[in-house]
Short mmCIF file of C-alpha atoms in Angstrom, two decimals:
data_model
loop_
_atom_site.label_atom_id
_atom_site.label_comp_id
_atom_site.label_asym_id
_atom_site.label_seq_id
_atom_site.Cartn_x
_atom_site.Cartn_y
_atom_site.Cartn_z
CA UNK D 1 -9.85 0.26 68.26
CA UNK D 2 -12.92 0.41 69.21
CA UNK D 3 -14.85 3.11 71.83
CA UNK D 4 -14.11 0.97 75.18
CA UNK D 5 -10.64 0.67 74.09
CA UNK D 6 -10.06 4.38 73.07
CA UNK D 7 -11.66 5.30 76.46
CA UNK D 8 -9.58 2.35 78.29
CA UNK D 9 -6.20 3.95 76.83
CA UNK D 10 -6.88 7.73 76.78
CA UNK D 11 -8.20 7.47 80.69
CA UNK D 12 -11.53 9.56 79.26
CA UNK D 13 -15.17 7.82 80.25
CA UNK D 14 -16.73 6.64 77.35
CA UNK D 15 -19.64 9.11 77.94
CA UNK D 16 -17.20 12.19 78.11
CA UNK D 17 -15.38 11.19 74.91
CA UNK D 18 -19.01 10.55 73.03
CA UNK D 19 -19.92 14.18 74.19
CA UNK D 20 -16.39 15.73 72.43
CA UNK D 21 -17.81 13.85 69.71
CA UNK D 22 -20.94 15.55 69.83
CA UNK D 23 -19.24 18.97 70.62
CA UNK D 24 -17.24 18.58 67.54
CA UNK D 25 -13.97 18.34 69.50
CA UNK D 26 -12.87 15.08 67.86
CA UNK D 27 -13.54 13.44 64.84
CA UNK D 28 -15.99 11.11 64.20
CA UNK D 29 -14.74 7.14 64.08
CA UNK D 30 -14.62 4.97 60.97
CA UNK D 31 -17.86 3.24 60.85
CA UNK D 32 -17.69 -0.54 60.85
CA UNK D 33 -21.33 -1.50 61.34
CA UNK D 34 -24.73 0.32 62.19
CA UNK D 35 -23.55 0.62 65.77
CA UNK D 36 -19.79 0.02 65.90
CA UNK D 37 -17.38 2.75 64.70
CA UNK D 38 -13.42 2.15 65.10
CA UNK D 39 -10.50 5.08 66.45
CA UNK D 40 -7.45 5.29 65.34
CA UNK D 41 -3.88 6.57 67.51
CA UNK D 42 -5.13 10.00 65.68
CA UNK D 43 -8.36 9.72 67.50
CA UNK D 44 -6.48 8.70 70.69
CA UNK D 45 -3.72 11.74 70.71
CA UNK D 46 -6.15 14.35 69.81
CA UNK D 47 -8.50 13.49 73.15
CA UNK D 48 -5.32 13.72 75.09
CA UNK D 49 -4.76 17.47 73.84
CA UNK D 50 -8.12 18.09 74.45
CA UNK D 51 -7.53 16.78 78.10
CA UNK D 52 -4.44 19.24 78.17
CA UNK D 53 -7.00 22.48 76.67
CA UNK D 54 -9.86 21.83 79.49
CA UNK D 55 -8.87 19.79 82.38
CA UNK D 56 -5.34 21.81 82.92
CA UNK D 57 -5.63 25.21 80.65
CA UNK D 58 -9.63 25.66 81.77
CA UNK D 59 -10.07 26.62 77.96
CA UNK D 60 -14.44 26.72 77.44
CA UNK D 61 -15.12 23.89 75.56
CA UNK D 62 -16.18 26.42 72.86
CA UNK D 63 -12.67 27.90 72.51
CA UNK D 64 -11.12 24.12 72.42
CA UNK D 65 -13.43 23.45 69.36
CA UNK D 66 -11.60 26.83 67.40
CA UNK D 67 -8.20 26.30 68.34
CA UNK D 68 -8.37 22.71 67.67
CA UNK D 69 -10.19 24.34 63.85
CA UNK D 70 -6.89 26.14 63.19
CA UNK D 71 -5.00 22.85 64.50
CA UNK D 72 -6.56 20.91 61.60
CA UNK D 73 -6.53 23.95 58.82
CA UNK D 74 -3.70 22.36 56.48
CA UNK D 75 -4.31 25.57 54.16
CA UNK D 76 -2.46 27.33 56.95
CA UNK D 77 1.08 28.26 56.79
CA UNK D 78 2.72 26.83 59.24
CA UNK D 79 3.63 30.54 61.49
CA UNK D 80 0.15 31.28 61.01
CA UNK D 81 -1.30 27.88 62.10
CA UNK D 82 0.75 27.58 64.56
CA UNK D 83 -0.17 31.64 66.07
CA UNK D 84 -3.68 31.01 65.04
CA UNK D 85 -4.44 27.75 67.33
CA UNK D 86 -2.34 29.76 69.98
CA UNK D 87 -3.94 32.81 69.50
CA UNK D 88 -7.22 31.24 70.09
CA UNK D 89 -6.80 30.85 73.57
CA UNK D 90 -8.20 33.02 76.50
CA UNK D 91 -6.01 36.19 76.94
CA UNK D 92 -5.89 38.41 79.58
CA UNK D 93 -5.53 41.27 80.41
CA UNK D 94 -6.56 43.03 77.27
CA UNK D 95 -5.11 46.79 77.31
CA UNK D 96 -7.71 49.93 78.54
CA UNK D 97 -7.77 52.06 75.57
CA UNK D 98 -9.37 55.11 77.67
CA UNK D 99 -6.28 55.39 80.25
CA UNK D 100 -3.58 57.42 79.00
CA UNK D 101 -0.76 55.38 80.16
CA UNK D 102 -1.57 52.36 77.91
CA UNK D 103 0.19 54.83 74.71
CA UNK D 104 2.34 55.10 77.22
CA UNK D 105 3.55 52.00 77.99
CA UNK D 106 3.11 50.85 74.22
CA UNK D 107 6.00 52.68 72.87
CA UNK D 108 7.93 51.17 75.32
CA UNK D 109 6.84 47.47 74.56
CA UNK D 110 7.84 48.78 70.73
CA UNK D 111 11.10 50.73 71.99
CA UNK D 112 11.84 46.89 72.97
CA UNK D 113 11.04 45.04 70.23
CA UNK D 114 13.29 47.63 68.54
CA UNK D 115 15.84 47.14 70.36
CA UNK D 116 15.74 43.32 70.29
CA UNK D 117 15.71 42.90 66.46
CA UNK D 118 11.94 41.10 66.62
CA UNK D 119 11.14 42.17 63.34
CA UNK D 120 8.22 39.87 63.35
CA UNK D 121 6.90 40.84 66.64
CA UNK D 122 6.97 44.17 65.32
CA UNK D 123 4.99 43.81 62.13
CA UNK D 124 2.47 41.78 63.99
CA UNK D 125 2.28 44.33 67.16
CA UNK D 126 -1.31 44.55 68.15
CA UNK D 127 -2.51 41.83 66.06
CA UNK D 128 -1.06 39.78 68.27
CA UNK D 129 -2.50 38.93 71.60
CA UNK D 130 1.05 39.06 73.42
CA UNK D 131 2.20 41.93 72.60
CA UNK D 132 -1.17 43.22 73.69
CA UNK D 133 -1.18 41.36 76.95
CA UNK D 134 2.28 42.36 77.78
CA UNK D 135 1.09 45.89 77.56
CA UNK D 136 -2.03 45.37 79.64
CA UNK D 137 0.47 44.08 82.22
CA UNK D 138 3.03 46.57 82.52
CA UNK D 139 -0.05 49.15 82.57
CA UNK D 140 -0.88 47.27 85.58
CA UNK D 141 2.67 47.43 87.12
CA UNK D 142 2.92 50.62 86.77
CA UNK D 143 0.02 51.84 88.71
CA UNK D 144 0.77 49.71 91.32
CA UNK D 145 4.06 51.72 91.62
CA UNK D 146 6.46 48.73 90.17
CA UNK D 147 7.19 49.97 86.36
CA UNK D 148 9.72 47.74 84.44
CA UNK D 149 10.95 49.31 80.88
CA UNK D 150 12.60 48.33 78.18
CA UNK D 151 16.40 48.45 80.09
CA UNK D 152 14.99 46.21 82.29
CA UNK D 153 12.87 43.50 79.79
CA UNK D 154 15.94 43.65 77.13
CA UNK D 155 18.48 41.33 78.99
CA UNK D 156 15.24 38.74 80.26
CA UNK D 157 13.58 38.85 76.35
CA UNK D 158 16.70 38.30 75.05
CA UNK D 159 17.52 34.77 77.52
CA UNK D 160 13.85 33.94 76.50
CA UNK D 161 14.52 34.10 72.64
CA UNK D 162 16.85 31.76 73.20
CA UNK D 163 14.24 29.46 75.41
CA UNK D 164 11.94 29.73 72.05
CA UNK D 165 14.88 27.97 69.84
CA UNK D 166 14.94 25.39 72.33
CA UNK D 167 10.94 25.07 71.89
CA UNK D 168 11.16 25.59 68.70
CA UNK D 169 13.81 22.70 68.30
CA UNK D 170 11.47 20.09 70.36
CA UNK D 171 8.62 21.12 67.94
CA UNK D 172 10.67 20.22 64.88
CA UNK D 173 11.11 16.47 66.24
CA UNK D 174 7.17 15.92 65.47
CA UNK D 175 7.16 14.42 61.65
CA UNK D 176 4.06 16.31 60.20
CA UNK D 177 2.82 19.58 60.64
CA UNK D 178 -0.13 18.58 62.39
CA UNK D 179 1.70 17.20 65.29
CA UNK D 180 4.19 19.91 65.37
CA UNK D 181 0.62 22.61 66.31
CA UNK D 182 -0.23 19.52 68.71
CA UNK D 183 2.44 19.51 70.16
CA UNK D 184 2.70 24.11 70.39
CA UNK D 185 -0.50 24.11 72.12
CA UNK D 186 -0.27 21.52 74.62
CA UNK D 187 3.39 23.01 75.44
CA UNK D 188 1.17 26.63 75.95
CA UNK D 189 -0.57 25.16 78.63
CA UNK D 190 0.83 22.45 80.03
CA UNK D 191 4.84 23.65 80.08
CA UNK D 192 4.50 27.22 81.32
CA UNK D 193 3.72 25.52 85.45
CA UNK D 194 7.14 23.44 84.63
CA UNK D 195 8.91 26.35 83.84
CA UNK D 196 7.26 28.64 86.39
CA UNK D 197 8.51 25.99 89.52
CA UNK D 198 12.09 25.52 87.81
CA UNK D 199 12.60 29.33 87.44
CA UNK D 200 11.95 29.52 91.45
CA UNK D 201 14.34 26.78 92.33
CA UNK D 202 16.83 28.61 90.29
CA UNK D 203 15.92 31.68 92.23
CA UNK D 204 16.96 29.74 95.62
CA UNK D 205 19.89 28.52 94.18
CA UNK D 206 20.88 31.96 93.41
CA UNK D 207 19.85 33.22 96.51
CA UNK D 208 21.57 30.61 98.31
CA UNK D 209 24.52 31.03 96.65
CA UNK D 210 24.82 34.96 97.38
CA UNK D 211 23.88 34.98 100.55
CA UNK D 212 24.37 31.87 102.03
CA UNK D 213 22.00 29.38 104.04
CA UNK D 214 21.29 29.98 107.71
CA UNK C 1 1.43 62.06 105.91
CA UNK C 2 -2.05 62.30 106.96
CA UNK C 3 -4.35 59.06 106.09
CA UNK C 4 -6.12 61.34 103.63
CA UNK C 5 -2.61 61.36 101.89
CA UNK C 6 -1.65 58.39 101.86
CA UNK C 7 -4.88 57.26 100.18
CA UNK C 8 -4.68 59.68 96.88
CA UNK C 9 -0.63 58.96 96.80
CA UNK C 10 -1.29 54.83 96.91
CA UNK C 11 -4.77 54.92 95.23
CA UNK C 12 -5.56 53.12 98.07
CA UNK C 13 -9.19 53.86 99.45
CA UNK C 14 -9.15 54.97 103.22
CA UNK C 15 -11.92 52.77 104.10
CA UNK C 16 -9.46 49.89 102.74
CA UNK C 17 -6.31 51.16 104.59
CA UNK C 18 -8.22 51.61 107.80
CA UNK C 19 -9.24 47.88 107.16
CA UNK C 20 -5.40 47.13 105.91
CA UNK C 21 -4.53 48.42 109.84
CA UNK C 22 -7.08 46.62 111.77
CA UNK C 23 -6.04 43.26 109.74
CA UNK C 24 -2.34 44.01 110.79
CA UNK C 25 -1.38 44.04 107.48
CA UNK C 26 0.28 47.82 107.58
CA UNK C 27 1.92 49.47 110.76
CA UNK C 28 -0.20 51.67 112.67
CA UNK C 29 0.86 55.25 111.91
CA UNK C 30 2.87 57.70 114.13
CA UNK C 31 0.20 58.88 116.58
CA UNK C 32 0.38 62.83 116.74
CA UNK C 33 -2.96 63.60 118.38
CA UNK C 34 -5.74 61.51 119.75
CA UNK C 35 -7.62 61.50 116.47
CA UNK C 36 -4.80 61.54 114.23
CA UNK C 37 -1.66 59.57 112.90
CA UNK C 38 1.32 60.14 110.60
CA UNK C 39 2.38 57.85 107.57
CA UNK C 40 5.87 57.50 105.95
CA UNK C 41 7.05 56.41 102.93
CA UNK C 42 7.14 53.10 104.43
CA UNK C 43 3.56 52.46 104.43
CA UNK C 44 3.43 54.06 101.08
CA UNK C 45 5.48 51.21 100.11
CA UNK C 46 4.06 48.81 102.06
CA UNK C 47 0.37 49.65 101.00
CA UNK C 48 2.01 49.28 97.07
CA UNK C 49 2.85 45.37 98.44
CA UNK C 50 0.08 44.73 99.90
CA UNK C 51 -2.30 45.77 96.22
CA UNK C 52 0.09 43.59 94.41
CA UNK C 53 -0.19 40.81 96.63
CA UNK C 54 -4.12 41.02 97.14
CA UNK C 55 -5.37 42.40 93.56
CA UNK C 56 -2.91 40.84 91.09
CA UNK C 57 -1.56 37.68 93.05
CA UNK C 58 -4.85 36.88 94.72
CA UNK C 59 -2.84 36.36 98.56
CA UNK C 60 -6.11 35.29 100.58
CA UNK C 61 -5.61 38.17 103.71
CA UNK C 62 -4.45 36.05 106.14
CA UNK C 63 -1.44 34.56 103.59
CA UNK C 64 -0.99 38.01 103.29
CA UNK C 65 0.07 38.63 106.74
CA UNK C 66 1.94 35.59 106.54
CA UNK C 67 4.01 36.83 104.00
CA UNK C 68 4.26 40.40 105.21
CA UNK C 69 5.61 38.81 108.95
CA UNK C 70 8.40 37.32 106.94
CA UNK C 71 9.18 40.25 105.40
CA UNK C 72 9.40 42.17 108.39
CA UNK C 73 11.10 38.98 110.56
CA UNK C 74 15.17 40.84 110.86
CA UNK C 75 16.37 37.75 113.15
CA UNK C 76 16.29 35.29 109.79
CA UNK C 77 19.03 34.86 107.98
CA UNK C 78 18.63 36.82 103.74
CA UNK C 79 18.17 33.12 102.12
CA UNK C 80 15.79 32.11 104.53
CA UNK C 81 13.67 35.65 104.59
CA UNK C 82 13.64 35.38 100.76
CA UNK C 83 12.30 31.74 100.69
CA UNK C 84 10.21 32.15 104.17
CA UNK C 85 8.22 34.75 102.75
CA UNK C 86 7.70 33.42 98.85
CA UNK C 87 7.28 29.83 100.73
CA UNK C 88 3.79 31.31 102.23
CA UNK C 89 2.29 32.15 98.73
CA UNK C 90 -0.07 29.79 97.87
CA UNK C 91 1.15 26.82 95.90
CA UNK C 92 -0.53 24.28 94.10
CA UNK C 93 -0.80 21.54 92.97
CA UNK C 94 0.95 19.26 95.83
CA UNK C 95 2.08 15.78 94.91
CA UNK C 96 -0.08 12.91 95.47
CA UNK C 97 1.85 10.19 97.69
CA UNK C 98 -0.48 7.08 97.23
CA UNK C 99 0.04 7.77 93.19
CA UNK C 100 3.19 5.60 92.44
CA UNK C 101 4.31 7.87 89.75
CA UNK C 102 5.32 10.55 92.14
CA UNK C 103 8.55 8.30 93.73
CA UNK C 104 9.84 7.63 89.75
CA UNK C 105 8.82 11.35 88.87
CA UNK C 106 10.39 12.74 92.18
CA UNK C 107 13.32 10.53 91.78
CA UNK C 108 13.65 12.11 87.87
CA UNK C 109 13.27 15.48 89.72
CA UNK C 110 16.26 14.91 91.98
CA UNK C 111 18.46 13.16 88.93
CA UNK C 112 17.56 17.15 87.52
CA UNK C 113 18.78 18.64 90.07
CA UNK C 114 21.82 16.33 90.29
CA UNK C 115 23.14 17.27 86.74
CA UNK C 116 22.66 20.91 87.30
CA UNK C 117 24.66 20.97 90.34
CA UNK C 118 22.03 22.90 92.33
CA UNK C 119 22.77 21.53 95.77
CA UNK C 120 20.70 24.32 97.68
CA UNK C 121 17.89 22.46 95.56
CA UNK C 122 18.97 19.00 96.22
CA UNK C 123 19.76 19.83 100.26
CA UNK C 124 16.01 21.59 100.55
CA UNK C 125 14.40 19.02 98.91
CA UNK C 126 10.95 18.28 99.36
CA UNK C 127 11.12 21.19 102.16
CA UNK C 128 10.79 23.83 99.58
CA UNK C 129 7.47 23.93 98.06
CA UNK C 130 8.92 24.45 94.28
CA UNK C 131 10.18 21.27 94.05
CA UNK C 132 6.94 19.41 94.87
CA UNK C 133 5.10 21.64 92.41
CA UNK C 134 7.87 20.75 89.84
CA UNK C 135 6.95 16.99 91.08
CA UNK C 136 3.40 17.47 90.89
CA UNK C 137 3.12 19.25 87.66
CA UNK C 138 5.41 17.00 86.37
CA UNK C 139 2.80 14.16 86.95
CA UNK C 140 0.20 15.39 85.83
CA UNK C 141 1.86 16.10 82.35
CA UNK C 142 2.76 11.63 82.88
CA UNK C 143 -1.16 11.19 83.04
CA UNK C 144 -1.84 13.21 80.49
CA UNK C 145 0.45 11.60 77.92
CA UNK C 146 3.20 14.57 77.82
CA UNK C 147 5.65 12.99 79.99
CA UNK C 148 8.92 15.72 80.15
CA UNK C 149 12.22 13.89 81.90
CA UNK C 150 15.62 15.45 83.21
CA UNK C 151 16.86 15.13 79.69
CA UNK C 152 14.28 17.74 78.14
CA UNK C 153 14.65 20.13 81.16
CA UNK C 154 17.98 20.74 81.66
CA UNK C 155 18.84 23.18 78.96
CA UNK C 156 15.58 25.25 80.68
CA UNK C 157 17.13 25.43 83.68
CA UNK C 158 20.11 26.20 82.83
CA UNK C 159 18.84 29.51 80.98
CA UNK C 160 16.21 29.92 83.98
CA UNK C 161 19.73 29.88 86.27
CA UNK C 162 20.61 32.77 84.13
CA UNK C 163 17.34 35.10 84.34
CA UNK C 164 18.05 33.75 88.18
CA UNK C 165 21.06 35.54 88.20
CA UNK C 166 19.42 38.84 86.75
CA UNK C 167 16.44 38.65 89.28
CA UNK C 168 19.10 38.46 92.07
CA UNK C 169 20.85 41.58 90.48
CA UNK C 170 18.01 43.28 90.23
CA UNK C 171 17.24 42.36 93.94
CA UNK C 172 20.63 43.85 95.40
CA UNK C 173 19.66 47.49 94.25
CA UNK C 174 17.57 47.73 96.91
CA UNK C 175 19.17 49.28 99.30
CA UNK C 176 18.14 47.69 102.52
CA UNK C 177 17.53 44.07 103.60
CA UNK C 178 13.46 44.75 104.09
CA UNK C 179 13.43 46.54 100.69
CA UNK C 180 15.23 43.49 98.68
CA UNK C 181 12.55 40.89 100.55
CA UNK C 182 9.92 43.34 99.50
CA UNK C 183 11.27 43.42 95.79
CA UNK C 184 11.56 39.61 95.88
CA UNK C 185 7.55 39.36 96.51
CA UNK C 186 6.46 41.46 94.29
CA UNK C 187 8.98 40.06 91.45
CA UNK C 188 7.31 36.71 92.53
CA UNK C 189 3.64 38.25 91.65
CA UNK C 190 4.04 40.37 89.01
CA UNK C 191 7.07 39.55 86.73
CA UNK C 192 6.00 36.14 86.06
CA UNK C 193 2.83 37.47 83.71
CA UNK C 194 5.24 39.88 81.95
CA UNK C 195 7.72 37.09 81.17
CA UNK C 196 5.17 34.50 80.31
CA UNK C 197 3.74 37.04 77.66
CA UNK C 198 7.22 37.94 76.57
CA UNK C 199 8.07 34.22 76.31
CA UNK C 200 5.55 33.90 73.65
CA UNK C 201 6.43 36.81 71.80
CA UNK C 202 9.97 34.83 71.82
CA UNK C 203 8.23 31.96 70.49
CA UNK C 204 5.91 34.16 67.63
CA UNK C 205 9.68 35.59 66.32
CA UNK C 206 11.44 31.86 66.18
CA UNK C 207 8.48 30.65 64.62
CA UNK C 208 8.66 33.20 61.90
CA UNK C 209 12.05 32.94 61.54
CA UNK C 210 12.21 28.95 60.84
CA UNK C 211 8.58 29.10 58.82
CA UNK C 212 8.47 32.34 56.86
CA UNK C 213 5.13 34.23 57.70
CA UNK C 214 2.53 33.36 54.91
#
């Protein structure tokens, strides 16, 4: 197709798609004359993903162009790739190494990996954003006077692993590996709202059910 | 307490508490002289909500005070002081009714909520502001070429009616009515960051699991 019809599809101006060209962000077209260069349904599902990184997850346009680098690195395995385009994104909070309670607070996160069997999780530990990010939060928790250990995390981690075979399981339905790291980031930003509003409704439905409605 | 007290036990600056008071947000003290008032562990506790409310969930002041009036309101009923006060948080994004995809999404919403048997859900409806986030979110993802139906979300919220079930356990060790309200807006704040970052942690362990790690 060419650029009016690759802009006409993917709802993306024609100007806005020529400057992810520029950026780097997608690939550039097959040429078919001096002037004319034709996009393929490759071309087409990559600018919606790129929609996904910047209009909804706010990802810098900078940060889009590396996690859409590990995306395409086929000399990835496919953990890595898939962590690596993931791990790419913004994080935050990152831990305070000067405050005493982030050792703290540490050994717990690891007293609950332990506990849980995440060998992986383990072995990666700080190398990996969330675990760092999980620390940085219950840091935060606990100096505003709400601290949540491992007791606490084990049952919720453990319902959650079995959330991630469910992902997991929806990932494997893309044919090539490609898709399937597609498909991992846009779920990272885009699924996390859906599951955010359907955890409250099943809060209210809880609620309702314990304590009843009036 | 004294006000000089209360500051170094929250971490709370006075200047900020005095300002806390004269926004309504905390109880005036127990006045013992002309000059001088006493604090109990209720403000302590109060002054904890408020910093998680403000700092972490960035609650604009006057949501705040919403939220906090619901928390102190004993005439509702435990359902409706739960919902009353999380229904003030700020919530976003809100369906667009001249887009004709929100009736079919809405309608895929409600066929959701059907199979799930949540009939607090189904009776509150568009009332509660969840279920037009759902909506809304849920439209967005249409546009933007991930399109998720009743199908793919039902085994989420059937785990999510699960970690419901844990959050309302959690809830009922509070001892007093206030208290579990209290708990339920700070949960609301600052759980969802810990299980988003555990939720990917999840993820990192499945993914090794199915993929190997090289």
């Amino acid at each position: 197709m060419r650029l009016a019809e690759l802009s006409e599809r993917s709802g993306v101006s024609t100007a806005t798609i020529k400057y992810y060209l520029r950026e780097g962000l997608l690939a550039p077209g097959h040429r078919v004359s001096a002037t004319q260069a034709d996009y393929d349904d490759a071309h087409l599902r990559r600018l919606r993903l790129i929609r996904a990184l910047i209009q909804i997850g706010r990802v810098p346009v900078a940060t889009a162009r590396q996690v859409l680098a590990h995306v395409d690195d086929e000399s990835l395995g496919q953990t890595i790739r898939l962590g690596a385009a993931l791990w790419e994104m913004p994080h935050e909070p990152e831990p305070d190494e000067s405050d005493p309670e982030t050792a703290v607070v540490r050994a717990e996160v690891d007293r609950l990996l332990e506990r849980l069997g995440w060998s992986t999780a383990r072995e990666l530990g700080t190398l990996s954003p969330n675990h760092r990010v999980l620390t940085a939060t219950m840091v935060r928790l606990k100096h505003l006077g709400y601290p949540v250990d491992a007791d606490t995390l084990l049952p919720y981690a453990q319902e959650l692993g079995r959330l991630a075979v469910l992902d997991l399981d929806r990932l494997e339905e893309w044919p090539t590996p490609g898709e399937k790291v597609e498909a991992a980031v846009a779920g990272a930003v885009l699924f996390e709202p859906v599951l955010l509003s359907l955890r409250r409704l099943a809060q209210e439905e809880e609620s309702a059910r314990r304590f009843g409605l009036e």
